[in-house]
Tab-separated table of C-alpha atoms and ligand atoms in Angstrom:
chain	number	residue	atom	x	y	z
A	1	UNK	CA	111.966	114.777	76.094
A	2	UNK	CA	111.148	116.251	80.067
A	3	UNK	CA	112.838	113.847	82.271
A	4	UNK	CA	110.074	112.569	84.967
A	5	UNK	CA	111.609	114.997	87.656
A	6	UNK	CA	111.280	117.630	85.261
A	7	UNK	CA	107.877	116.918	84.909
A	8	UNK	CA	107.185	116.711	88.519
A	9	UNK	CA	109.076	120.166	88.913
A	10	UNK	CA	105.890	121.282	86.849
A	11	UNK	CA	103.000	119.777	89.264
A	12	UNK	CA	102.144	122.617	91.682
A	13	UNK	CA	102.851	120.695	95.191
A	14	UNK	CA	103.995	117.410	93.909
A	15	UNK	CA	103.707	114.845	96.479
A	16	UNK	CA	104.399	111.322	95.245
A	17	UNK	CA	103.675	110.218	99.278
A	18	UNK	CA	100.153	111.540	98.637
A	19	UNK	CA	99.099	112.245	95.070
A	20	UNK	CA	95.915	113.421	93.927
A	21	UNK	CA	94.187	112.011	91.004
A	22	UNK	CA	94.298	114.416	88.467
A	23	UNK	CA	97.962	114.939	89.033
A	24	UNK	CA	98.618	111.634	88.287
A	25	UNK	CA	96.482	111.960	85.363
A	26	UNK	CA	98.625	115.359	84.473
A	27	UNK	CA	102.063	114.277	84.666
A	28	UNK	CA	100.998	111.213	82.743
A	29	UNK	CA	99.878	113.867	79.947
A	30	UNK	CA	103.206	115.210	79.897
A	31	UNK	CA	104.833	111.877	80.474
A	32	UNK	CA	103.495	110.050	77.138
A	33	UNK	CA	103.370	111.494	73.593
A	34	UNK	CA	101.585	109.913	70.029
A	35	UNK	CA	103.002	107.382	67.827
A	36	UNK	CA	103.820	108.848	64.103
A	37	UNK	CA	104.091	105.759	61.966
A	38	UNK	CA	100.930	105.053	59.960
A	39	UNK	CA	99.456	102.741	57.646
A	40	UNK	CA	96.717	101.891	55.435
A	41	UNK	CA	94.186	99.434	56.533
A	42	UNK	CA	91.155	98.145	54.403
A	43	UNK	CA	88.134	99.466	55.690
A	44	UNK	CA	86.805	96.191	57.063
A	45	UNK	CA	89.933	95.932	59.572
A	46	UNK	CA	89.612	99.580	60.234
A	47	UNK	CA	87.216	98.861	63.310
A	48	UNK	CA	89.122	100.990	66.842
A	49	UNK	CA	92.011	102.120	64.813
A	50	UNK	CA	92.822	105.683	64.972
A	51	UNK	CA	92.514	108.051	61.869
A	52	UNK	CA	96.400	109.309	61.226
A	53	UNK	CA	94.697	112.361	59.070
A	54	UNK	CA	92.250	114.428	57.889
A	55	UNK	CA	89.762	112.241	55.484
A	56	UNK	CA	88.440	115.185	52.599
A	57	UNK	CA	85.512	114.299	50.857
A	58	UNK	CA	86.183	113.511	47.416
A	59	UNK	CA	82.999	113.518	46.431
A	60	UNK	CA	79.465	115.167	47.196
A	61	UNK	CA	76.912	112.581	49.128
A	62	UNK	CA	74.454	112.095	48.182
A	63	UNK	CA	75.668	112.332	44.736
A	64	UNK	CA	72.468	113.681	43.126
A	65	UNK	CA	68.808	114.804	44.317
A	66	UNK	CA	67.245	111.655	44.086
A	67	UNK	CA	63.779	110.680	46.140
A	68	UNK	CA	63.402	109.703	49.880
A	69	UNK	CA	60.271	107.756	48.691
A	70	UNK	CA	58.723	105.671	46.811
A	71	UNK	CA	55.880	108.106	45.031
A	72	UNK	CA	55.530	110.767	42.164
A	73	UNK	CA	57.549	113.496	41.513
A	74	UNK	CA	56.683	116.254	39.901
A	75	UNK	CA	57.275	120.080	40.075
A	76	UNK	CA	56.624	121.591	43.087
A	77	UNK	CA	55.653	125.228	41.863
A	78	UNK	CA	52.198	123.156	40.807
A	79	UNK	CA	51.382	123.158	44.163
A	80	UNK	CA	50.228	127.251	44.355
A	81	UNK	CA	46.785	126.374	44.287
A	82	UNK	CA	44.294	125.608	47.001
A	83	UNK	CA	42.969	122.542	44.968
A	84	UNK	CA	44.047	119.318	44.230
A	85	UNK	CA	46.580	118.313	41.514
A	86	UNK	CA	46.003	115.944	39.075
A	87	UNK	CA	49.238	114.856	37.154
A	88	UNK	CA	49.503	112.444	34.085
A	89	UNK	CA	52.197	109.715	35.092
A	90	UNK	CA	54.398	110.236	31.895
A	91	UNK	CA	57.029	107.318	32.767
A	92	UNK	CA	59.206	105.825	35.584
A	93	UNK	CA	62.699	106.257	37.726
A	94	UNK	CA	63.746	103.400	39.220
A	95	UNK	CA	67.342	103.401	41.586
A	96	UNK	CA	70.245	102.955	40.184
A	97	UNK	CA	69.065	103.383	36.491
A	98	UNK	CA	70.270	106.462	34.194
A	99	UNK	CA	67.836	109.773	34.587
A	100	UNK	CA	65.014	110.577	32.556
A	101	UNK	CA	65.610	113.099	29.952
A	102	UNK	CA	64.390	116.048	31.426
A	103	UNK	CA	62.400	117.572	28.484
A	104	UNK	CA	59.535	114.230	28.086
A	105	UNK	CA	58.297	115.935	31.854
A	106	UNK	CA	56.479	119.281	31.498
A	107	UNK	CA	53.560	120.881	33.657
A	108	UNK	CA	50.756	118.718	34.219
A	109	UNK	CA	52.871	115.788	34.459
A	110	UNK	CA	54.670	113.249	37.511
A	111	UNK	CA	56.932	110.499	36.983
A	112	UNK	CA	56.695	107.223	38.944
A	113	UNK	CA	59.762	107.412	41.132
A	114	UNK	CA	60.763	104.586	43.683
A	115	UNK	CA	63.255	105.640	46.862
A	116	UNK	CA	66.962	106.842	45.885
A	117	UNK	CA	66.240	106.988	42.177
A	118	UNK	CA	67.799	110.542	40.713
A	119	UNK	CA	65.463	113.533	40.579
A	120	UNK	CA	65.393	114.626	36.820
A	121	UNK	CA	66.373	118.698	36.424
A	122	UNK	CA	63.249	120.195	36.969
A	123	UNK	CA	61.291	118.383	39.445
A	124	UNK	CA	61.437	118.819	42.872
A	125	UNK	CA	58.769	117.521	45.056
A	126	UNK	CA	57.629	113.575	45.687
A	127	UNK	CA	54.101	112.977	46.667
A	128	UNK	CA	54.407	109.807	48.435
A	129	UNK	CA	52.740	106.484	47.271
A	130	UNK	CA	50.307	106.218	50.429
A	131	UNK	CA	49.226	110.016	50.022
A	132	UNK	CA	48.714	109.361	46.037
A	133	UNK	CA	45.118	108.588	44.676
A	134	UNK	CA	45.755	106.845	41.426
A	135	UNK	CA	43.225	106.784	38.856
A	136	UNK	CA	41.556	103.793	37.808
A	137	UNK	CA	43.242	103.682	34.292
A	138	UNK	CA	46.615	103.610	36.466
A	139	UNK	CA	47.739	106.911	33.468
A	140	UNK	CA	47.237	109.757	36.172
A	141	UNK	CA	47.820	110.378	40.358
A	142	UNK	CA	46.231	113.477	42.645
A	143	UNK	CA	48.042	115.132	44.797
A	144	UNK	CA	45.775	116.177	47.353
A	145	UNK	CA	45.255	120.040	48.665
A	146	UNK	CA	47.442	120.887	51.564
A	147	UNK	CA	49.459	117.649	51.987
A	148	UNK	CA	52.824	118.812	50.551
A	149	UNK	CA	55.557	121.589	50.443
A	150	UNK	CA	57.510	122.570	47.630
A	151	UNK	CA	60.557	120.207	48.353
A	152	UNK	CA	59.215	117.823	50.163
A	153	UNK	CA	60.817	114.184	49.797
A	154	UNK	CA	63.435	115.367	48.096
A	155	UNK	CA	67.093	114.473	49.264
A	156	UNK	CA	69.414	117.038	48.200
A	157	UNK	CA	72.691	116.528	46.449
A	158	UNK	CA	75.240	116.921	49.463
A	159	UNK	CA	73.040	117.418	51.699
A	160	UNK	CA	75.294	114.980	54.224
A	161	UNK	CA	78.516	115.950	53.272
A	162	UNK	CA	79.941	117.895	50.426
A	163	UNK	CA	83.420	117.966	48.644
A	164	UNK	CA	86.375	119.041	49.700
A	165	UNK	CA	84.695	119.210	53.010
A	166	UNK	CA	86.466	116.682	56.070
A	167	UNK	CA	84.302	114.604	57.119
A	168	UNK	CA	86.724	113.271	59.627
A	169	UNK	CA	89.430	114.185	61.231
A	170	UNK	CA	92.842	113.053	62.312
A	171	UNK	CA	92.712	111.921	65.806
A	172	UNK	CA	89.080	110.279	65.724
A	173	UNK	CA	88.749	106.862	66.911
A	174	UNK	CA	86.957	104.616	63.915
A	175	UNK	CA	83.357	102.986	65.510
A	176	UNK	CA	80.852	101.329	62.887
A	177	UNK	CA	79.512	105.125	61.570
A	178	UNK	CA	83.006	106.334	60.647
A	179	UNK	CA	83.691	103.047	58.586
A	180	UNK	CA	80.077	103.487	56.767
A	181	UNK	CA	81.018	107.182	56.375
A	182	UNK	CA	84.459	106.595	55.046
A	183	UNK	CA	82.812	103.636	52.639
A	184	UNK	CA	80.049	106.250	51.890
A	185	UNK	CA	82.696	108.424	49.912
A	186	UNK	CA	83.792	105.702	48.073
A	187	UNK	CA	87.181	104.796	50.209
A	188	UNK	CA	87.946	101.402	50.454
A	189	UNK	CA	91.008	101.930	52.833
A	190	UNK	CA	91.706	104.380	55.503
A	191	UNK	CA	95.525	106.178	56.926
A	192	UNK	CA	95.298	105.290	60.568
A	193	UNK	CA	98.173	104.768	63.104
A	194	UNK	CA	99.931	101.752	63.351
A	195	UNK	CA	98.713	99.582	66.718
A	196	UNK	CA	99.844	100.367	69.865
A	197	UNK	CA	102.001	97.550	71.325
A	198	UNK	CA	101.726	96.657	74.839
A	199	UNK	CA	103.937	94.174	76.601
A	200	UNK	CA	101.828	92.867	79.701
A	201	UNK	CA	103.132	90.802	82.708
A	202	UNK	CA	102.332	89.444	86.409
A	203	UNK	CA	104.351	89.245	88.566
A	204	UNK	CA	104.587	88.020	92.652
A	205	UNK	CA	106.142	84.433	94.298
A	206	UNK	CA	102.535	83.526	95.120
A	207	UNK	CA	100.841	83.771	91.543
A	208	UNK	CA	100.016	80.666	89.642
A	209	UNK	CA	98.718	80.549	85.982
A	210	UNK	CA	95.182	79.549	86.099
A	211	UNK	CA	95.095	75.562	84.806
A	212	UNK	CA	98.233	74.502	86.886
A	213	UNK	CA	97.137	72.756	90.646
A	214	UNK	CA	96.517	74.965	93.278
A	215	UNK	CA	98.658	75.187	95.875
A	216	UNK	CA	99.342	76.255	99.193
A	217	UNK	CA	99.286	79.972	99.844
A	218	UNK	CA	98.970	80.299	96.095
A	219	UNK	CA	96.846	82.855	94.223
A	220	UNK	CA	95.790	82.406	90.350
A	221	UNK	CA	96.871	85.675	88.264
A	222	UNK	CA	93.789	86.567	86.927
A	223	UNK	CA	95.305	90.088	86.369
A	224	UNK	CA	97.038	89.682	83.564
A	225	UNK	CA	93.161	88.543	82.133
A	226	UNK	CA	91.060	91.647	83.022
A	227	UNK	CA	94.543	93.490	81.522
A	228	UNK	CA	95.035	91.930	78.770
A	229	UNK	CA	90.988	92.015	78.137
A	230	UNK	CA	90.971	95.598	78.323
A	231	UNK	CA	94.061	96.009	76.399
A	232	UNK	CA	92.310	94.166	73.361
A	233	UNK	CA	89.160	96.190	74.039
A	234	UNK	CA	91.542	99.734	72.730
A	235	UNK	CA	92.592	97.777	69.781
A	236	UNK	CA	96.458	97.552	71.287
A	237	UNK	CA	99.025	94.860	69.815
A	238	UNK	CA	99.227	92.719	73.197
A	239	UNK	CA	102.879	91.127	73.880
A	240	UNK	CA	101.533	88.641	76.845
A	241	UNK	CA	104.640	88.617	78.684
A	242	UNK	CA	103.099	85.711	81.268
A	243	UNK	CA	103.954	85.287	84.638
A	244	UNK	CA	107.386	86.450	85.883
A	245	UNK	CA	109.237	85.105	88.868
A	246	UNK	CA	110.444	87.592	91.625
A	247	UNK	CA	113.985	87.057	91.153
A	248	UNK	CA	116.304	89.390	89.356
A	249	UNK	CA	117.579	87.813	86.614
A	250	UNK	CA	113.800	87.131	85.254
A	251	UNK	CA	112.672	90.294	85.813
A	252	UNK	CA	116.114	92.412	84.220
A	253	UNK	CA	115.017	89.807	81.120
A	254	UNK	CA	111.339	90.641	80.893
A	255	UNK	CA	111.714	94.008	80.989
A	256	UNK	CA	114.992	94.624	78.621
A	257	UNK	CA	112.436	92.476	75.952
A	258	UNK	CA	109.422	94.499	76.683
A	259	UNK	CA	111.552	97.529	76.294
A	260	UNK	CA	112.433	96.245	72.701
A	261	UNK	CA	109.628	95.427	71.340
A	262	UNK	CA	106.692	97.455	72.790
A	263	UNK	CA	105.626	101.245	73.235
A	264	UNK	CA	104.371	100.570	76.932
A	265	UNK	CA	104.622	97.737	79.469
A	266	UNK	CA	102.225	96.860	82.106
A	267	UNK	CA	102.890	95.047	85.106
A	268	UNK	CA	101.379	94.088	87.920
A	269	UNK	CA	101.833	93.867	91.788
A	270	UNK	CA	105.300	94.364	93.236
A	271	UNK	CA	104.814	97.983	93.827
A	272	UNK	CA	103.562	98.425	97.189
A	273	UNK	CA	105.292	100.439	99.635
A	274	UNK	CA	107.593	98.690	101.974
A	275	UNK	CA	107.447	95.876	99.613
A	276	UNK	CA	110.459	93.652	99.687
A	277	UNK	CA	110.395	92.583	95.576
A	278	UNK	CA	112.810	92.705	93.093
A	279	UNK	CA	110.460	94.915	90.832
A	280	UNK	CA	110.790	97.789	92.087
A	281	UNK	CA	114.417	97.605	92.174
A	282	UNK	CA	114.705	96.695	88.237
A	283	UNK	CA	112.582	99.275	86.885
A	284	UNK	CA	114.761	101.726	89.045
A	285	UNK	CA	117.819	100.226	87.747
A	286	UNK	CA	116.558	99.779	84.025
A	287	UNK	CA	115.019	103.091	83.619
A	288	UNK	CA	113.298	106.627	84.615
A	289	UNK	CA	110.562	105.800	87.666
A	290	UNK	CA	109.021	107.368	90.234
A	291	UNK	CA	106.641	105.403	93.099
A	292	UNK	CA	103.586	106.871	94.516
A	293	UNK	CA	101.177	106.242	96.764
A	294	UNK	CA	97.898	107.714	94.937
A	295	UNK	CA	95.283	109.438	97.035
A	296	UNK	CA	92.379	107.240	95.853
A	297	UNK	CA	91.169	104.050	96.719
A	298	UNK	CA	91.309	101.073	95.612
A	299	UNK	CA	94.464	101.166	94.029
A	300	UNK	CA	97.343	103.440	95.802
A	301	UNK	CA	100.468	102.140	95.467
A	302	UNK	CA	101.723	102.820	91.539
A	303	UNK	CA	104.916	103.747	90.047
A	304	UNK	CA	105.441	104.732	86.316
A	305	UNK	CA	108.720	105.450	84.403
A	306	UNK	CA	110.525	104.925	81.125
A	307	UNK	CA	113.016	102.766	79.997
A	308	UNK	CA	115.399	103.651	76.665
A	309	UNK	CA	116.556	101.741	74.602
A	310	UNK	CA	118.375	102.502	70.591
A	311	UNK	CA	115.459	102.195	68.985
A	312	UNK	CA	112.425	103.568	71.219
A	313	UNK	CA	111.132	104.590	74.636
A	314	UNK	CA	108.715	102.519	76.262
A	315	UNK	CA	106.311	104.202	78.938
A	316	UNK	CA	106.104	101.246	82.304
A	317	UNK	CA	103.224	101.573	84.171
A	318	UNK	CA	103.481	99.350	87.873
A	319	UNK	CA	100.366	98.573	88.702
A	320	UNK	CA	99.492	97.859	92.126
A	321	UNK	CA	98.689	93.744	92.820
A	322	UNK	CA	94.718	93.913	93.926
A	323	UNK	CA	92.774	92.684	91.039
A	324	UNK	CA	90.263	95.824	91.493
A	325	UNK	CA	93.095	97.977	91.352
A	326	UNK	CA	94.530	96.583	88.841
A	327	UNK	CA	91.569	97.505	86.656
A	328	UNK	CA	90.314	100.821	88.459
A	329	UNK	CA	94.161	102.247	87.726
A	330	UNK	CA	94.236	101.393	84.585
A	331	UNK	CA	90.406	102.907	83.797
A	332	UNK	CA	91.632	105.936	85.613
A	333	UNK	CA	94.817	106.379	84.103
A	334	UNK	CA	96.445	103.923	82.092
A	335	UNK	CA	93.726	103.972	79.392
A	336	UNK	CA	94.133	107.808	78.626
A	337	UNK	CA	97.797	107.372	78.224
A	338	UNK	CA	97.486	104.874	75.982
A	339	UNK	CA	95.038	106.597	73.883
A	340	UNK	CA	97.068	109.698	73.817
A	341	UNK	CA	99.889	106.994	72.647
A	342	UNK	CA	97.480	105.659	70.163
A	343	UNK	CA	97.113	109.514	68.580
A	344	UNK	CA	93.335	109.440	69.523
A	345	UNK	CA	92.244	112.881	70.698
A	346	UNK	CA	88.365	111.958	71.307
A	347	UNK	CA	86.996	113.658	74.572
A	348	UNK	CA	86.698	110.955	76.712
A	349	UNK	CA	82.943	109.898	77.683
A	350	UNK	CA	80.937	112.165	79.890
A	351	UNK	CA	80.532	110.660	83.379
A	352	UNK	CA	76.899	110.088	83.807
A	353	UNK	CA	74.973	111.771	87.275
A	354	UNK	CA	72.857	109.347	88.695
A	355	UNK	CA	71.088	109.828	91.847
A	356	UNK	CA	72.348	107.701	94.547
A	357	UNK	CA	70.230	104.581	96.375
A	358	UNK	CA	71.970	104.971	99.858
A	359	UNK	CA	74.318	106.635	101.856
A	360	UNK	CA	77.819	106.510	101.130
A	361	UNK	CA	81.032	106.889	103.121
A	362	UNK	CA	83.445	109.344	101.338
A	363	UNK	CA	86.453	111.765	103.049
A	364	UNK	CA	87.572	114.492	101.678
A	365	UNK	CA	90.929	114.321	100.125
A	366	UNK	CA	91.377	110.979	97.982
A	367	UNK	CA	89.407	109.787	94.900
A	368	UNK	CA	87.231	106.760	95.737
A	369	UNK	CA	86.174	104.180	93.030
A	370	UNK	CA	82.734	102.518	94.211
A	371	UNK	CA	81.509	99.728	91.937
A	372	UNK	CA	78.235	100.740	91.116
A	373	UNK	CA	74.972	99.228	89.096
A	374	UNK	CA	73.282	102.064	87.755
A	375	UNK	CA	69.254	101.312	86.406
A	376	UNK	CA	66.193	103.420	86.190
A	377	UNK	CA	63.776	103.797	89.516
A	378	UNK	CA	59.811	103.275	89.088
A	379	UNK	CA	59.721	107.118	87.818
A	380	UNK	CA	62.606	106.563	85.484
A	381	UNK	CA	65.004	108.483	86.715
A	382	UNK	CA	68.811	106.675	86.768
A	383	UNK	CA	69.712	105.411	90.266
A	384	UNK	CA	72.720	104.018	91.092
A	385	UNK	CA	73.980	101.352	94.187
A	386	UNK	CA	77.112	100.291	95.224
A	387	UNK	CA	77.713	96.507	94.462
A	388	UNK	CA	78.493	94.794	97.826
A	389	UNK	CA	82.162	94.541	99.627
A	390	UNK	CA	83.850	97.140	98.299
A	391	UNK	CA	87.717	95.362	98.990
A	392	UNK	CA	90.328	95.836	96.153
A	393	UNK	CA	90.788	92.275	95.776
A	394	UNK	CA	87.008	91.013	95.354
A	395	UNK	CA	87.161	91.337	91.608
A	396	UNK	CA	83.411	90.489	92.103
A	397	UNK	CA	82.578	93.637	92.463
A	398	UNK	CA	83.471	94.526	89.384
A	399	UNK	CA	81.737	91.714	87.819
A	400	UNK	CA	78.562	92.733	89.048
A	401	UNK	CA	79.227	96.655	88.177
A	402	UNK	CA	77.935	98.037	85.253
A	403	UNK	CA	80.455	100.974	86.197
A	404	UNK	CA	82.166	103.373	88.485
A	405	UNK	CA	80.628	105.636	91.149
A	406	UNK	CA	83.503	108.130	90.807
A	407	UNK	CA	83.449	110.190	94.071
A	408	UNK	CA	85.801	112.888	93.441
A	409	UNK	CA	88.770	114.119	95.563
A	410	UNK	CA	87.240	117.254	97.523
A	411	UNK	CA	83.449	115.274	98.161
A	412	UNK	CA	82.703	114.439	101.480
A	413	UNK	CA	80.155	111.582	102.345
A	414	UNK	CA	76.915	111.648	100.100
A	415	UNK	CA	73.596	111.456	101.498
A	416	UNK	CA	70.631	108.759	99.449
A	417	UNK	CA	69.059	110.726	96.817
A	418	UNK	CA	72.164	113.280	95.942
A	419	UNK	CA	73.543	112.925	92.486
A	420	UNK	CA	76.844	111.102	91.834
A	421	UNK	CA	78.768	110.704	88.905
A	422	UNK	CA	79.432	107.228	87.351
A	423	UNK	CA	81.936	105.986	84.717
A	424	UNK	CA	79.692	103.737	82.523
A	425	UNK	CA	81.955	100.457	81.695
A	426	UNK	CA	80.464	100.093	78.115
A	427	UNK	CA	78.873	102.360	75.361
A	428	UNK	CA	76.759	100.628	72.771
A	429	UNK	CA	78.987	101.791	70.043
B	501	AMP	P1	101.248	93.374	95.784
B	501	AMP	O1	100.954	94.732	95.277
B	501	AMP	O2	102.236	92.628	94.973
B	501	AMP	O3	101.583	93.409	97.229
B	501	AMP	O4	99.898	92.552	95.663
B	501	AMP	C1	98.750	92.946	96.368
B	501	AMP	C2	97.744	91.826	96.364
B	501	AMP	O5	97.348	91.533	95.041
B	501	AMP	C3	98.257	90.522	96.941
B	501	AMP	O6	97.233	89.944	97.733
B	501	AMP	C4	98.548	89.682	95.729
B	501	AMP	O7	98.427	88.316	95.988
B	501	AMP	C5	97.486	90.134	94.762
B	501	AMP	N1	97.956	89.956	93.407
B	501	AMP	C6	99.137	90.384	92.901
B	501	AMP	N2	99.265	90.037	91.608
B	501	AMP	C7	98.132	89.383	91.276
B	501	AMP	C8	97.655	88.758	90.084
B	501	AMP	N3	98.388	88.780	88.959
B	501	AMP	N4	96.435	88.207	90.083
B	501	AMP	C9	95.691	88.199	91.208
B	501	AMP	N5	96.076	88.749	92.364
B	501	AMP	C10	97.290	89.336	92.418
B	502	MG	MG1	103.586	91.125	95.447
């Protein structure tokens, strides 16, 4: 395991006064690595875990040619001449019930077939019930000229996956379609990873647990809320450390238990530069750190390290105090670690391009996070604007952002009407 100066060594102009983004999102790479202990889950609590291996399909799905509606099938080589088809409706397949023997169906004749019932050998082709004209003694159907192909209506036997094949792999986060896919083939549990813990604490002499008085000077941690939310939103085992006192003794206990029992520790505040805390001090004296000021905004100040202990190493990430920060440095690069911990090697989410409703200030040379509501214009096209007073502490801004106008390092100011990237917050799945 790199020590985090050897991993610095490996950053091409490593500057932790003045660090660009995707450095910080590199050494972090190199920093964390993937949990190995798995488990099985039952499918129903399988919902954001992480698939630990390769799932092989024991089976072919569908299982059998069977109909994609409700109609007549018959044998599609009838269907060679120009004229219309009259078959005698020789019996019925209904879903789920055993197949017709093959032989009782030969030229000249359908069978009354209703959706997902099993093809018999032989017959290939479903004329639809709406495209059928029955004959008034109810014994025989047409098939009209020209309305169907050879195959038509006809789901094949593995057509969606076949056995032996994987139909997913190790690494692949589990949203509602993996879980059907998975049940699909008949598996009622799933190998996944075992949950990520995260120990999670506030910290600062002037933060007060929302539901105690207010007080003088006094801000309420709502940090530890938006963490803790988005913590739960990756599936992690949360270890809500609380609010911790600025004074040694608290602090040297907080983290020695995080260190125990979780794979990565979050803190807030206390990491600003010139600050006169006690954090900074105990990480340095507990474990591996290094402080940076981050060329971005919001959210500069940020140090990150690793504390040992017998049994495991637990990745700290000091987050800065602002509540925007707080959540823009974690979206940036806190979450990736953590998935990388988790074993999850999805590609993250494209950023969308949206064009942008106004100007907007940017210099070169530090990554700016602008809360942004992105919608569609009167022509349709997606337009994004920034969502008021852009200050690292006025957490409404996020609340009224439906994501991130991510205006990278090297951009300069943008001008109405160019195209910006966003970081949607939410996908629909
Ligand atoms: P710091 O990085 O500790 O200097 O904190 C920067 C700013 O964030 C200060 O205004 C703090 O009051 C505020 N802050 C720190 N921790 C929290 C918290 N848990 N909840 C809300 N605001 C906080
Ligand atoms: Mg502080």
């Amino acid at each position: 395991m790199k020590t985090l100066e050897e991993i610095a060594a490996q950053l091409e102009g490593y500057d932790p006064q003045s660090l660009p983004v995707a450095q910080v999102q590199a050494f972090l790479r190199e920093l964390v690595s993937p949990i190995q202990e798995t488990q099985d889950v039952d499918l129903l609590e399988g919902l954001n875990r992480i698939l630990a291996g390769d799932l092989i399909c024991p089976i072919d799905v569908p299982p059998h040619d069977n109909s994609a509606m409700d109609g007549y099938a018959f044998a599609g080589v009838q269907l060679d001449s120009p004229q219309p088809l009259s078959l005698r409706v020789a019996a019925t397949a209904w879903a789920g019930r055993s197949t017709l023997a093959t032989a009782t169906i030969g030229p000249g004749e359908c069978i009354k077939i209703m959706t997902g019932a099993v093809m018999p050998a032989g017959l290939d082709t479903v004329l639809p019930q709406e495209l059928a004209q029955l004959s008034p003694d109810g014994l025989s159907v047409t098939v009209p000229a020209n309305v169907l192909r050879r195959g038509d209506n006809r789901r094949l036997r593995g057509e969606d996956l076949q056995r032996g094949q994987a139909a997913l792999r190790r690494g692949q986060r589990l949203a509602p379609a993996q879980l059907g896919l998975a049940a699909s083939l008949g598996l009622s549990t799933l190998g996944v990873y075992r949950r990520l813990k995260v120990a999670c604490f506030s910290t600062g002499d002037e933060i007060v647990l929302p539901g105690q008085a207010p007080r003088e000077g006094a801000v309420y941690d709502s940090n530890r809320y938006t963490l803790i939310g988005l913590l739960q939103g990756l599936g992690c085992e949360v270890i809500d450390l609380g609010l911790v006192a600025d004074d040694p003794a608290q602090l040297r206990a907080t983290f020695e238990r995080a260190a125990r029992e979780a794979d990565a520790i979050i803190s807030s505040g206390g990491v600003s530069v010139g600050e006169a805390d006690h954090t900074k001090a105990m990480m340095r004296e507990l474990g591996d750190v290094v402080f940076w000021r981050v060329a971005m905004r919001p959210g500069r100040p940020m140090a990150v390290g690793r504390i040992k202990t017998a049994e495991r190493s637990t990745v700290m990430f000091g987050l800065p105090g602002n509540p925007v920060a707080v959540m823009v440095t974690f979206l940036a690069f806190v979450r990736p670690a953590l998935l990388q911990m988790m074993g999850c090697t999805d590609a993250p989410p494209p950023l969308l391009k949206a064009r942008s409703a106004q100007n907007l200030r940017k210099k070169p040379g530090r990554t700016e996070y602008q809360r942004g509501w992105v919608d569609t214009d009167g022509q349709g096209q997606l337009q994004v604007r920034t969502t008021g007073d852009q200050g690292s502490g006025v957490l409404s801004s996020m609340d009224r952002a439906n994501g991130l106008i991510v205006l990278h390092h090297m951009q300069g100011p943008v001008a109405q009407g160019q195209s910006v990237d966003v970081m949607m917050f939410g996908g629909v799945i």
